């Protein structure tokens, strides 16, 4: 009895009980599933991943054909999910920041328009927005009546086609100069900051860095003789062939996810900026800083501390919401997993793989954002 | 329809206690007093609800026939509308007793997925439908086409197989819901839509603004024997489902219909006597009332009547009997002897 009154002992006891309970429930679920599956003669295991998938996928970042395996098909789906999520996160952050700042604008019209945007998009279900975007895009003319806003650019209900540049081995030189330019710009910016801190003389790091990078790249391009072979899309048979293509499904999913999430991000940015006391801006202005400098040097660094943690949730939401893509035919992980589940009948494994993939992506985003959060957090010097 | 539902079905498989084996489904259905039948979310001619929520169709008639044989009352059915992805887990987990949802009989479903197929109630084949103005006459002209296709079926695989075999290329657009897929096709997102011939006919008849603007190409690229299915482990239940269907075919073969079935009760044909339970034995063997087949014919009709009413002459689909005619008329519908 006396042992039970010991707080430390009790704490450990409860923890052990909870862990034992969780393990027992987990064990029951797993073993009961396996029992049921075995009893009904349903195949189990992951060997199906090595079998030929036998179905095609409309867009893929890697080479894929129906002769490849289920495992490869799932990787194609995963890459498509990552592609739309990453581009969506970047675009939503940019648009959301602009809208968030616009909502605080002293210009009445700009502020109201931003308010209408935010209240509109975040109060309409995302699925509905996806259907609208998909409907708008598929209402474009057919390939035989394609819109051609510029020579070589075709807009149809099969997507946007633009000319692509034929790869030339000499382009490696250009890529190398681009890389050298970026490294040079980074080193120059660091030198400029040190000098600024030591002597108080400012250095236009952004301007100089951009100039250096672009200059080096262009110089290299001209040096190799500026070879440029364009592959222009051409109408042949049912559709345009050649060039780069942006599919209607990808465009609709990207537009839907970006515009929806940007509405939430705008509010987060606004709250972050409002969290910085007005006096700070006034003090900075009275020191003679320009509006842009005030925003960049005083307001944003403090606002980011408020903005980053809720932003993480929005990035996670966007990634998980990308699974709605299945409704309008974008071949994301869920879409491919659904087909695999149906052809193999191995629903338990298929759903488990999809869950594990989303969990891994989400944890990776969380880890990155937590690292970034620590970096912008208040540091005591 | 939604991945969430698949997750629930999987969860049901994890949580449900292991059921007892022989006769389990048969006895459970008898005890609860109705048949829980898994059907399509809405496919005209096979299973679709009307504006008052009454289900009808060829697959629905199979559900009603089983209920008529079991309870003497074809209304003792509850319907569970299922998407292509949900249907197998729903049957495996015991959520439904019989799956009558235009499901293709394949080796892997019959073995690795733990199902037993009863008997084919519709012989189908996958084909293509294109807008008439595209001026395509044959599937062989579809090289490079974009094709709308429903996921989670054998359809996607057949399509890839066909294009591989004929060394042509295509781009699939895979959309989960029938309506969304059809509207993408009608909007011109795809050059062709590919599905089972009967489904294409249903889409053409019911969902296009003008059916004459669309043409179903002559090629059939796959064999799709559609059959009701039950899960492994209850042979008595499997027997009842398959003989309920065969009784309808046997009735058509003997010329027995919903209207004239009573006049056949006095027939001298020993086959007819056995079918209608005048000579006893079949009912006892199946574990149901001796009048089981009589009830099916009386309440639902024979196979030909069901076909005409739902997908044939008397319906909007206007499908020919073709492979689905009786073997005596050059088709494949053939009931083993009911003795």
XYZ file of C-alpha atoms in Angstrom:
720
model
C 0.000 0.000 0.000
C 2.808 2.318 0.895
C 4.421 1.565 -2.446
C 1.205 2.617 -4.195
C 1.285 5.955 -2.385
C 4.703 6.650 -3.833
C 4.094 9.189 -6.572
C 7.018 8.079 -8.698
C 5.973 4.443 -8.557
C 2.406 5.333 -9.455
C 3.495 7.398 -12.441
C 5.571 4.529 -13.802
C 2.799 2.014 -13.107
C 0.234 4.001 -15.094
C 2.610 4.409 -17.995
C 3.324 0.688 -18.074
C -0.415 -0.072 -17.984
C -1.162 2.320 -20.829
C 1.629 0.898 -22.977
C 0.548 -2.671 -22.232
C -3.052 -1.789 -23.115
C -2.049 -0.160 -26.404
C 0.152 -3.077 -27.381
C -2.606 -5.562 -26.490
C -5.229 -3.733 -28.578
C -2.788 -3.430 -31.480
C -1.897 -7.104 -31.224
C -5.566 -8.088 -31.134
C -6.368 -5.990 -34.237
C -3.435 -7.301 -36.245
C -3.845 -10.952 -35.308
C -7.620 -10.862 -35.730
C -7.235 -9.295 -39.191
C -4.741 -11.962 -40.193
C -7.030 -14.699 -38.812
C -10.038 -13.376 -40.685
C -8.089 -12.961 -43.911
C -6.600 -16.444 -43.664
C -9.935 -18.020 -42.838
C -11.612 -16.439 -45.872
C -8.758 -17.529 -48.070
C -7.773 -13.953 -48.950
C -4.171 -13.482 -50.070
C -1.991 -11.319 -47.841
C 1.503 -9.901 -47.943
C 3.422 -7.407 -50.016
C 4.559 -9.731 -52.814
C 2.012 -8.102 -55.153
C 4.310 -5.047 -55.272
C 6.672 -7.000 -57.533
C 3.977 -8.155 -59.960
C 3.177 -6.445 -63.263
C 0.655 -3.641 -62.738
C -0.902 -3.826 -66.199
C -2.550 -0.390 -66.121
C -1.400 2.922 -67.541
C -0.964 6.229 -65.728
C -1.584 9.449 -67.627
C 1.287 11.497 -66.212
C 4.514 10.453 -64.595
C 7.798 12.041 -63.538
C 9.667 8.806 -64.196
C 9.477 6.336 -67.062
C 6.480 4.121 -66.504
C 4.451 1.762 -68.657
C 1.793 -0.837 -68.023
C 4.531 -3.504 -68.070
C 6.077 -2.112 -64.854
C 5.278 -3.360 -61.361
C 2.703 -2.273 -58.792
C 5.597 -0.953 -56.690
C 6.696 1.356 -59.508
C 3.098 2.438 -60.148
C 2.789 3.453 -56.481
C 6.062 5.405 -56.727
C 4.657 7.253 -59.765
C 1.554 8.112 -57.722
C 3.668 9.238 -54.766
C 5.814 11.483 -56.991
C 2.677 13.025 -58.509
C 1.387 13.747 -54.989
C 4.733 15.305 -54.025
C 4.860 17.350 -57.236
C 1.456 18.946 -56.780
C 2.015 19.429 -53.009
C 5.424 21.095 -53.294
C 4.446 23.453 -56.114
C 1.169 24.112 -54.292
C 2.956 24.977 -51.033
C 5.296 27.450 -52.760
C 2.510 29.140 -54.741
C 0.057 29.210 -51.816
C 2.718 30.829 -49.592
C 3.446 33.536 -52.176
C -0.198 34.303 -52.976
C -1.229 34.035 -49.311
C 1.479 36.495 -48.218
C 0.489 39.022 -50.873
C -3.218 38.733 -49.996
C -2.474 38.913 -46.250
C -0.492 42.135 -46.673
C -3.149 43.468 -49.075
C -5.815 42.982 -46.407
C -3.872 45.419 -44.197
C -3.414 47.928 -46.998
C -4.525 51.496 -46.361
C -6.048 51.450 -49.870
C -9.771 50.766 -49.279
C -10.368 48.879 -52.542
C -7.310 46.620 -52.217
C -8.151 45.771 -48.602
C -11.797 44.971 -49.438
C -10.929 42.835 -52.443
C -8.511 40.826 -50.289
C -11.261 40.376 -47.665
C -13.706 39.118 -50.296
C -11.070 36.676 -51.559
C -10.313 35.264 -48.113
C -13.931 34.947 -47.007
C -14.914 33.484 -50.361
C -12.349 30.752 -50.842
C -12.052 29.492 -47.322
C -15.813 29.128 -46.889
C -16.440 27.030 -49.995
C -15.571 23.322 -49.734
C -12.354 22.463 -51.547
C -13.923 19.540 -53.435
C -16.481 21.905 -54.946
C -13.734 24.327 -55.955
C -11.849 21.488 -57.652
C -14.937 20.579 -59.675
C -15.346 24.222 -60.699
C -11.725 24.530 -61.848
C -11.925 21.244 -63.703
C -15.184 22.311 -65.335
C -13.671 25.627 -66.419
C -10.591 23.979 -67.894
C -12.443 21.207 -69.746
C -14.779 23.856 -71.215
C -11.854 25.134 -73.300
C -11.975 24.351 -77.035
C -10.938 20.948 -78.392
C -7.458 20.435 -79.943
C -8.746 20.995 -83.461
C -9.989 24.470 -82.464
C -7.088 25.208 -80.128
C -6.524 28.695 -78.749
C -3.062 29.925 -79.692
C -2.299 33.036 -77.630
C 1.335 32.964 -78.828
C 3.040 31.111 -81.664
C 3.793 27.557 -80.504
C 1.598 27.845 -77.391
C -1.715 25.987 -77.485
C -4.490 26.063 -74.939
C -7.124 23.316 -75.264
C -9.306 21.121 -73.089
C -6.404 18.631 -73.192
C -4.188 21.101 -71.349
C -1.611 23.757 -72.051
C 1.179 22.917 -74.490
C 4.295 25.041 -74.832
C 7.425 24.475 -76.928
C 10.189 22.602 -75.158
C 13.938 23.076 -75.599
C 15.787 20.096 -77.031
C 18.526 19.005 -74.662
C 22.042 19.760 -75.869
C 25.083 18.246 -74.055
C 26.755 21.682 -74.143
C 24.045 22.861 -71.743
C 26.047 21.264 -68.945
C 28.427 24.231 -69.235
C 25.493 26.628 -68.780
C 24.216 24.696 -65.764
C 27.716 24.714 -64.256
C 27.955 28.496 -64.670
C 24.515 28.895 -63.107
C 25.733 26.929 -60.110
C 28.977 28.918 -59.950
C 26.941 32.135 -60.104
C 24.744 31.016 -57.190
C 27.770 30.099 -55.071
C 29.431 33.403 -55.958
C 26.276 35.349 -55.055
C 26.076 33.553 -51.701
C 29.726 34.313 -50.860
C 29.318 37.916 -51.969
C 26.219 38.362 -49.794
C 28.102 37.000 -46.795
C 31.033 39.341 -47.419
C 28.596 42.263 -47.840
C 26.875 41.492 -44.524
C 30.217 41.277 -42.655
C 31.329 44.595 -44.134
C 27.958 46.144 -43.252
C 28.276 44.989 -39.653
C 31.914 46.162 -39.424
C 31.794 49.507 -41.223
C 28.100 50.365 -41.489
C 28.325 50.648 -45.261
C 25.363 48.867 -46.904
C 25.873 46.477 -49.808
C 23.166 45.772 -52.454
C 23.504 41.992 -52.116
C 20.273 40.995 -53.934
C 20.930 43.176 -56.947
C 24.595 42.223 -57.248
C 23.886 38.521 -56.695
C 21.157 38.386 -59.334
C 23.389 40.239 -61.773
C 26.315 37.916 -61.155
C 24.216 34.743 -61.570
C 22.348 35.871 -64.678
C 25.483 37.369 -66.221
C 27.530 34.207 -65.774
C 24.760 31.983 -67.151
C 24.130 34.180 -70.178
C 27.851 34.499 -70.880
C 28.227 30.721 -70.840
C 25.216 30.337 -73.156
C 26.666 32.782 -75.668
C 30.123 31.220 -75.310
C 28.878 27.758 -76.400
C 27.393 29.371 -79.488
C 23.800 29.835 -78.234
C 22.399 26.592 -79.680
C 18.641 26.640 -79.323
C 16.430 23.972 -80.894
C 12.768 24.286 -79.987
C 10.334 21.402 -80.197
C 7.053 23.050 -81.136
C 3.807 21.144 -80.419
C 2.027 19.969 -83.551
C -1.490 18.734 -84.090
C -1.360 15.122 -85.217
C -4.206 12.668 -84.925
C -6.334 13.291 -81.856
C -4.080 15.721 -80.024
C -0.961 17.848 -80.066
C 2.321 15.959 -79.920
C 5.675 17.233 -78.651
C 6.519 20.140 -76.405
C 5.828 20.446 -72.706
C 2.336 19.771 -71.456
C 0.420 20.903 -68.397
C -2.530 18.526 -68.030
C -6.025 19.824 -67.161
C -6.158 17.535 -64.106
C -2.854 18.812 -62.712
C -3.763 22.426 -63.451
C -7.169 22.073 -61.759
C -5.773 20.373 -58.659
C -2.925 22.888 -58.384
C -5.245 25.869 -58.847
C -7.765 24.514 -56.333
C -5.228 23.645 -53.639
C -3.243 26.864 -54.073
C -6.156 29.265 -54.060
C -7.928 27.502 -51.189
C -4.868 27.267 -48.938
C -3.752 30.818 -49.824
C -6.941 32.078 -48.156
C -5.895 30.526 -44.847
C -2.262 31.579 -45.220
C -3.369 35.184 -45.851
C -5.068 35.230 -42.454
C -2.000 33.752 -40.753
C 0.255 36.368 -42.352
C -2.142 39.140 -41.343
C -2.235 37.924 -37.744
C 1.570 37.736 -37.702
C 1.973 41.301 -38.924
C -0.665 42.630 -36.522
C 1.164 40.895 -33.684
C 4.076 43.316 -34.118
C 3.269 46.421 -32.098
C 2.464 49.511 -34.158
C 5.061 51.462 -32.146
C 7.847 49.412 -33.694
C 6.906 50.541 -37.195
C 6.624 54.145 -36.037
C 9.985 53.961 -34.298
C 11.621 52.458 -37.382
C 10.087 55.107 -39.625
C 11.295 57.856 -37.328
C 14.812 56.425 -37.636
C 14.575 57.144 -41.341
C 14.074 53.609 -42.724
C 12.030 53.290 -45.888
C 8.643 51.454 -45.838
C 10.233 48.418 -47.500
C 13.105 48.413 -45.010
C 10.654 48.621 -42.118
C 8.817 45.597 -43.432
C 11.964 43.620 -44.201
C 14.115 44.493 -41.191
C 11.666 45.170 -38.376
C 8.198 43.778 -38.981
C 8.711 40.508 -40.874
C 11.459 38.991 -38.673
C 9.173 39.381 -35.659
C 6.019 38.420 -37.520
C 7.599 35.162 -38.723
C 7.750 33.879 -35.148
C 3.954 34.050 -35.041
C 3.461 32.908 -38.613
C 5.617 29.784 -38.872
C 3.888 27.352 -36.459
C 0.326 27.699 -37.909
C 1.840 27.723 -41.399
C 3.090 24.186 -40.750
C -0.509 23.021 -40.296
C -1.531 24.650 -43.566
C 1.281 22.912 -45.434
C 0.204 19.596 -43.918
C -3.431 20.294 -44.849
C -2.499 21.114 -48.411
C -0.526 17.899 -48.787
C -3.314 15.769 -47.356
C -6.014 17.632 -49.311
C -4.166 16.715 -52.489
C -5.775 13.275 -52.111
C -9.049 14.890 -53.265
C -7.361 14.933 -56.685
C -8.768 11.449 -57.231
C -12.200 13.049 -57.774
C -11.094 14.818 -60.941
C -8.743 12.203 -62.286
C -5.279 13.419 -61.304
C -3.213 10.227 -60.825
C -1.991 10.879 -57.280
C -1.028 8.243 -54.727
C -4.629 7.554 -53.694
C -5.787 7.165 -57.272
C -3.033 4.663 -58.098
C -3.455 2.836 -54.770
C -7.214 2.509 -55.429
C -6.599 0.849 -58.764
C -3.934 -1.417 -57.271
C -6.279 -2.374 -54.424
C -9.001 -3.279 -56.840
C -6.886 -5.307 -59.193
C -5.160 -7.237 -56.433
C -7.977 -7.188 -53.871
C -5.409 -6.473 -51.152
C -7.149 -3.545 -49.517
C -5.448 -3.864 -46.130
C -1.962 -3.608 -47.614
C -2.923 -0.877 -50.097
C -4.496 1.358 -47.471
C -1.575 0.729 -45.099
C 0.938 1.767 -47.775
C -1.006 4.962 -48.542
C -1.233 5.777 -44.819
C 2.473 5.180 -44.292
C 3.329 7.393 -47.284
C 1.200 10.316 -46.067
C 2.539 9.928 -42.541
C 6.113 10.046 -43.819
C 5.498 13.128 -45.965
C 3.705 14.906 -43.112
C 6.441 14.119 -40.590
C 9.076 15.349 -43.052
C 7.226 18.645 -43.531
C 6.815 18.996 -39.758
C 10.504 18.305 -39.153
C 11.552 20.890 -41.742
C 9.154 23.526 -40.403
C 10.221 22.896 -36.811
C 13.830 23.380 -37.837
C 12.899 26.624 -39.586
C 10.844 27.714 -36.583
C 13.853 27.275 -34.275
C 15.929 29.308 -36.725
C 13.566 32.302 -36.697
C 12.701 32.016 -33.004
C 13.869 34.696 -30.598
C 17.555 34.098 -29.889
C 19.031 35.617 -26.750
C 22.475 36.975 -27.532
C -16.667 6.092 -53.732
C -14.407 7.676 -51.189
C -11.183 6.151 -49.833
C -12.639 6.644 -46.341
C -15.215 3.952 -47.031
C -12.520 1.535 -48.083
C -10.818 2.277 -44.776
C -14.030 1.482 -42.913
C -14.407 -1.799 -44.751
C -10.813 -2.652 -43.864
C -11.488 -1.661 -40.257
C -14.527 -3.944 -40.226
C -12.278 -6.768 -41.310
C -9.977 -6.021 -38.367
C -12.649 -5.681 -35.707
C -15.219 -8.303 -36.666
C -14.956 -11.501 -34.686
C -14.268 -14.609 -36.704
C -17.596 -16.121 -37.793
C -18.414 -19.818 -37.597
C -17.996 -21.758 -40.824
C -20.502 -24.054 -42.534
C -23.959 -22.661 -43.265
C -23.060 -19.469 -41.394
C -24.367 -17.024 -43.984
C -27.407 -19.136 -44.868
C -28.447 -19.433 -41.217
C -27.679 -15.781 -40.462
C -29.780 -14.569 -43.398
C -32.641 -16.854 -42.368
C -32.472 -15.579 -38.793
C -32.411 -11.858 -39.640
C -35.230 -12.234 -42.184
C -33.802 -10.374 -45.164
C -30.986 -10.547 -47.727
C -28.386 -7.768 -47.569
C -27.473 -7.258 -51.197
C -24.517 -5.202 -52.484
C -25.460 -3.322 -55.663
C -24.118 -0.587 -57.943
C -24.359 3.059 -56.820
C -26.538 3.610 -59.857
C -26.242 1.893 -63.216
C -29.402 1.936 -65.302
C -30.518 -1.541 -66.267
C -28.474 -3.307 -63.585
C -29.196 -1.575 -60.322
C -30.510 1.933 -59.914
C -33.048 3.491 -57.560
C -36.030 5.406 -58.988
C -37.239 8.765 -57.617
C -39.023 7.012 -54.751
C -35.996 4.925 -53.795
C -37.215 1.626 -55.272
C -34.364 -0.326 -56.796
C -34.681 -2.088 -60.132
C -32.393 -3.790 -62.634
C -31.005 -7.133 -63.696
C -28.760 -7.422 -60.627
C -31.568 -6.251 -58.362
C -33.786 -9.019 -59.782
C -31.147 -11.557 -58.726
C -31.270 -10.211 -55.148
C -35.068 -10.397 -55.220
C -34.977 -13.949 -56.599
C -32.768 -15.100 -53.711
C -35.133 -13.437 -51.223
C -38.135 -15.051 -52.937
C -36.518 -18.494 -52.720
C -35.492 -18.008 -49.092
C -38.543 -16.242 -47.637
C -41.235 -16.610 -50.310
C -41.203 -12.808 -50.531
C -39.075 -10.932 -53.049
C -39.300 -7.669 -51.075
C -37.186 -9.020 -48.201
C -34.021 -7.389 -49.528
C -31.965 -4.507 -48.200
C -29.638 -2.821 -50.660
C -26.129 -1.547 -49.990
C -24.951 0.680 -52.856
C -21.224 0.139 -53.346
C -18.465 1.701 -55.442
C -16.152 -0.522 -57.453
C -13.486 -0.246 -54.770
C -15.759 -0.965 -51.834
C -17.509 -3.995 -53.226
C -14.935 -6.717 -52.488
C -14.084 -5.593 -48.924
C -17.828 -5.198 -48.210
C -18.455 -8.826 -49.140
C -15.282 -10.139 -47.499
C -16.035 -8.404 -44.205
C -19.608 -9.722 -44.048
C -21.279 -6.336 -44.488
C -23.358 -7.837 -47.305
C -24.572 -11.400 -47.953
C -24.418 -11.390 -51.722
C -22.735 -9.086 -54.219
C -24.819 -8.461 -57.345
C -22.975 -5.489 -58.760
C -21.996 -6.146 -62.393
C -18.813 -7.810 -61.146
C -16.544 -9.628 -63.594
C -15.729 -13.228 -62.739
C -11.930 -13.531 -62.726
C -9.524 -16.124 -61.398
C -7.919 -13.872 -58.798
C -11.265 -12.724 -57.396
C -12.499 -16.305 -57.300
C -9.391 -17.480 -55.421
C -7.050 -14.953 -53.785
C -9.850 -12.542 -52.881
C -11.874 -15.206 -51.086
C -15.011 -15.058 -53.214
C -17.150 -17.633 -54.970
C -19.000 -16.681 -58.116
C -22.452 -18.218 -58.479
C -23.332 -18.155 -62.180
C -23.099 -15.589 -64.954
C -26.206 -13.406 -65.177
C -24.877 -11.203 -67.974
C -22.161 -11.772 -70.590
C -20.557 -8.437 -71.330
C -17.448 -7.176 -73.117
C -15.507 -3.956 -72.895
C -15.850 -1.525 -75.766
C -15.448 2.120 -76.724
C -17.866 4.954 -77.334
C -16.829 8.023 -79.350
C -18.578 11.178 -80.558
C -20.014 10.555 -84.044
C -18.350 13.722 -85.369
C -14.905 12.239 -84.658
C -15.613 9.909 -87.586
C -13.882 6.928 -86.005
C -15.231 3.583 -87.216
C -13.049 1.088 -85.403
C -11.072 0.809 -82.187
C -7.987 0.273 -84.361
C -8.144 3.971 -85.285
C -7.732 5.099 -81.674
C -3.908 5.368 -81.723
C -2.862 8.383 -79.618
C -6.361 8.947 -78.235
C -7.193 10.184 -74.755
C -9.597 7.737 -73.131
C -11.881 8.287 -70.130
C -12.045 5.227 -67.898
C -13.483 4.291 -64.510
C -10.915 3.128 -61.954
C -11.033 0.122 -59.698
C -12.321 -2.290 -62.302
C -10.819 -4.727 -64.761
C -11.464 -1.984 -67.321
C -8.220 -0.066 -66.764
C -6.150 -3.209 -67.177
C -8.035 -4.413 -70.286
C -7.487 -1.032 -71.881
C -3.728 -1.132 -71.253
C -3.593 -4.746 -72.480
C -5.455 -3.937 -75.690
C -3.242 -0.989 -76.563
C -0.095 -2.961 -75.760
C -1.229 -5.870 -77.900
C -2.045 -3.625 -80.863
C 1.108 -1.498 -80.357
C -0.880 1.733 -80.120
C -0.555 4.473 -77.514
C -3.211 6.213 -75.429
C -3.611 8.501 -72.420
C -6.020 7.420 -69.684
C -8.113 9.914 -67.718
C -9.176 8.035 -64.612
C -12.085 9.558 -62.669
C -13.719 7.828 -59.757
C -17.388 8.699 -60.082
C -19.550 7.650 -63.019
C -21.197 11.075 -63.335
C -17.928 13.022 -63.206
C -16.347 10.665 -65.713
C -19.292 10.984 -68.086
C -19.362 14.764 -67.829
C -15.606 14.950 -68.518
C -16.193 12.801 -71.622
C -19.166 14.901 -72.748
C -17.102 18.079 -72.235
C -14.565 16.695 -74.702
C -11.771 15.977 -72.214
C -11.389 12.547 -73.837
C -11.733 11.304 -77.395
C -13.349 8.065 -76.258
C -14.847 6.495 -73.169
C -14.205 2.840 -72.441
C -16.338 0.545 -70.324
C -18.465 -2.579 -70.544
C -20.741 -2.512 -73.593
C -23.884 -2.511 -71.454
C -22.640 0.476 -69.440
C -21.815 2.403 -72.588
C -25.336 1.728 -73.836
C -26.721 2.960 -70.506
C -24.645 6.156 -70.649
C -25.616 6.737 -74.281
C -29.331 6.238 -73.595
C -29.594 8.155 -70.330
C -26.880 10.757 -70.056
C -26.081 12.148 -73.483
C -28.119 15.132 -74.710
C -28.610 13.379 -78.056
C -27.740 9.652 -78.269
C -27.268 9.880 -82.057
C -24.197 12.099 -81.479
C -22.356 9.116 -79.998
C -21.473 5.767 -81.471
C -20.359 2.562 -79.760
C -17.510 0.984 -81.725
C -18.004 -2.650 -82.813
C -14.899 -4.136 -81.121
C -15.153 -5.910 -77.788
C -11.693 -6.019 -76.223
C -12.393 -8.274 -73.263
C -14.588 -11.002 -71.852
C -16.695 -9.718 -68.968
C -18.825 -12.481 -67.515
C -20.783 -10.589 -64.847
C -21.831 -12.763 -61.965
C -23.223 -12.487 -58.461
C -20.700 -13.503 -55.806
C -20.672 -14.719 -52.208
C -17.745 -15.122 -49.824
C -15.909 -18.381 -49.247
C -17.082 -20.635 -46.480
C -20.804 -21.283 -46.974
C -21.581 -23.715 -49.768
C -25.288 -23.946 -48.919
C -25.657 -20.198 -49.457
C -23.667 -20.366 -52.703
C -25.992 -23.164 -53.907
C -29.110 -21.135 -53.177
C -27.806 -18.079 -55.049
C -26.797 -20.003 -58.148
C -29.935 -22.127 -58.368
C -32.140 -19.061 -57.885
C -30.615 -17.666 -61.073
C -30.726 -21.003 -62.914
C -34.382 -21.488 -62.011
C -35.134 -18.268 -63.898
C -33.251 -19.569 -66.948
C -34.920 -22.981 -66.741
C -38.302 -21.266 -66.619
C -37.539 -19.311 -69.794
C -36.396 -22.503 -71.493
C -39.709 -24.185 -70.639
C -41.730 -21.143 -71.678
C -42.906 -20.491 -68.135
C -43.498 -16.785 -67.443
C -44.841 -14.599 -64.666
C -48.312 -14.644 -66.261
C -48.669 -18.328 -67.126
C -46.786 -19.971 -64.245
C -49.954 -21.101 -62.478
C -51.232 -22.943 -65.550
C -47.986 -24.975 -65.549
C -48.748 -26.387 -62.090
C -50.840 -29.046 -63.807
C -48.220 -29.782 -66.475
C -47.237 -33.401 -67.078
C -43.612 -32.553 -67.993
C -41.466 -34.105 -65.224
C -38.891 -31.285 -65.542
C -41.593 -28.652 -65.050
C -43.034 -30.606 -62.112
C -39.647 -30.680 -60.420
C -38.980 -27.003 -61.173
C -42.288 -25.790 -59.754
C -42.121 -28.095 -56.732
C -45.074 -30.234 -57.742
C -42.648 -33.137 -57.497
C -40.920 -32.457 -54.183
C -37.205 -32.740 -53.413
C -35.414 -29.703 -54.859
C -36.561 -27.392 -52.070
C -35.494 -29.793 -49.362
C -32.078 -30.213 -50.997
C -31.527 -26.465 -51.002
C -32.953 -26.018 -47.491
C -35.891 -23.833 -48.562
C -39.609 -24.192 -49.316
C -40.558 -26.571 -52.155
C -42.336 -23.663 -53.910
C -39.103 -21.665 -54.107
C -38.800 -21.605 -57.894
C -42.536 -21.075 -58.360
C -42.287 -18.021 -56.098
C -39.331 -16.625 -58.045
C -41.152 -16.955 -61.365
C -44.403 -15.627 -59.921
C -42.833 -12.569 -58.311
C -39.945 -11.717 -60.660
C -40.492 -13.626 -63.898
C -38.143 -15.745 -65.952
C -34.668 -14.645 -67.051
C -35.898 -13.426 -70.455
C -38.591 -11.268 -68.847
C -36.077 -9.789 -66.429
C -33.651 -9.098 -69.294
C -36.246 -7.422 -71.517
C -37.674 -5.329 -68.695
C -34.275 -4.046 -67.497
C -31.824 -3.938 -70.375
C -33.596 -5.353 -73.445
C -36.461 -4.327 -75.725
C -38.677 -3.046 -72.936
C -36.007 -0.718 -71.517
C -34.251 2.452 -72.580
C -31.016 0.511 -73.184
C -32.493 -1.651 -75.960
C -29.691 -4.230 -75.815
C -29.889 -7.302 -78.051
C -29.932 -10.681 -76.321
C -26.730 -11.703 -78.183
C -24.571 -13.871 -75.923
C -27.263 -13.589 -73.269
C -29.826 -15.546 -75.250
C -30.630 -19.079 -74.110
C -28.338 -21.810 -75.436
C -31.311 -23.058 -77.455
C -31.318 -19.711 -79.293
C -27.571 -19.547 -79.919
C -26.629 -17.796 -76.698
C -24.642 -18.879 -73.638
C -27.374 -18.991 -70.982
C -27.621 -22.616 -69.907
C -29.089 -23.908 -66.663
C -27.947 -27.372 -65.485
C -30.800 -29.840 -64.889
C -32.900 -29.089 -61.820
C -33.114 -32.587 -60.484
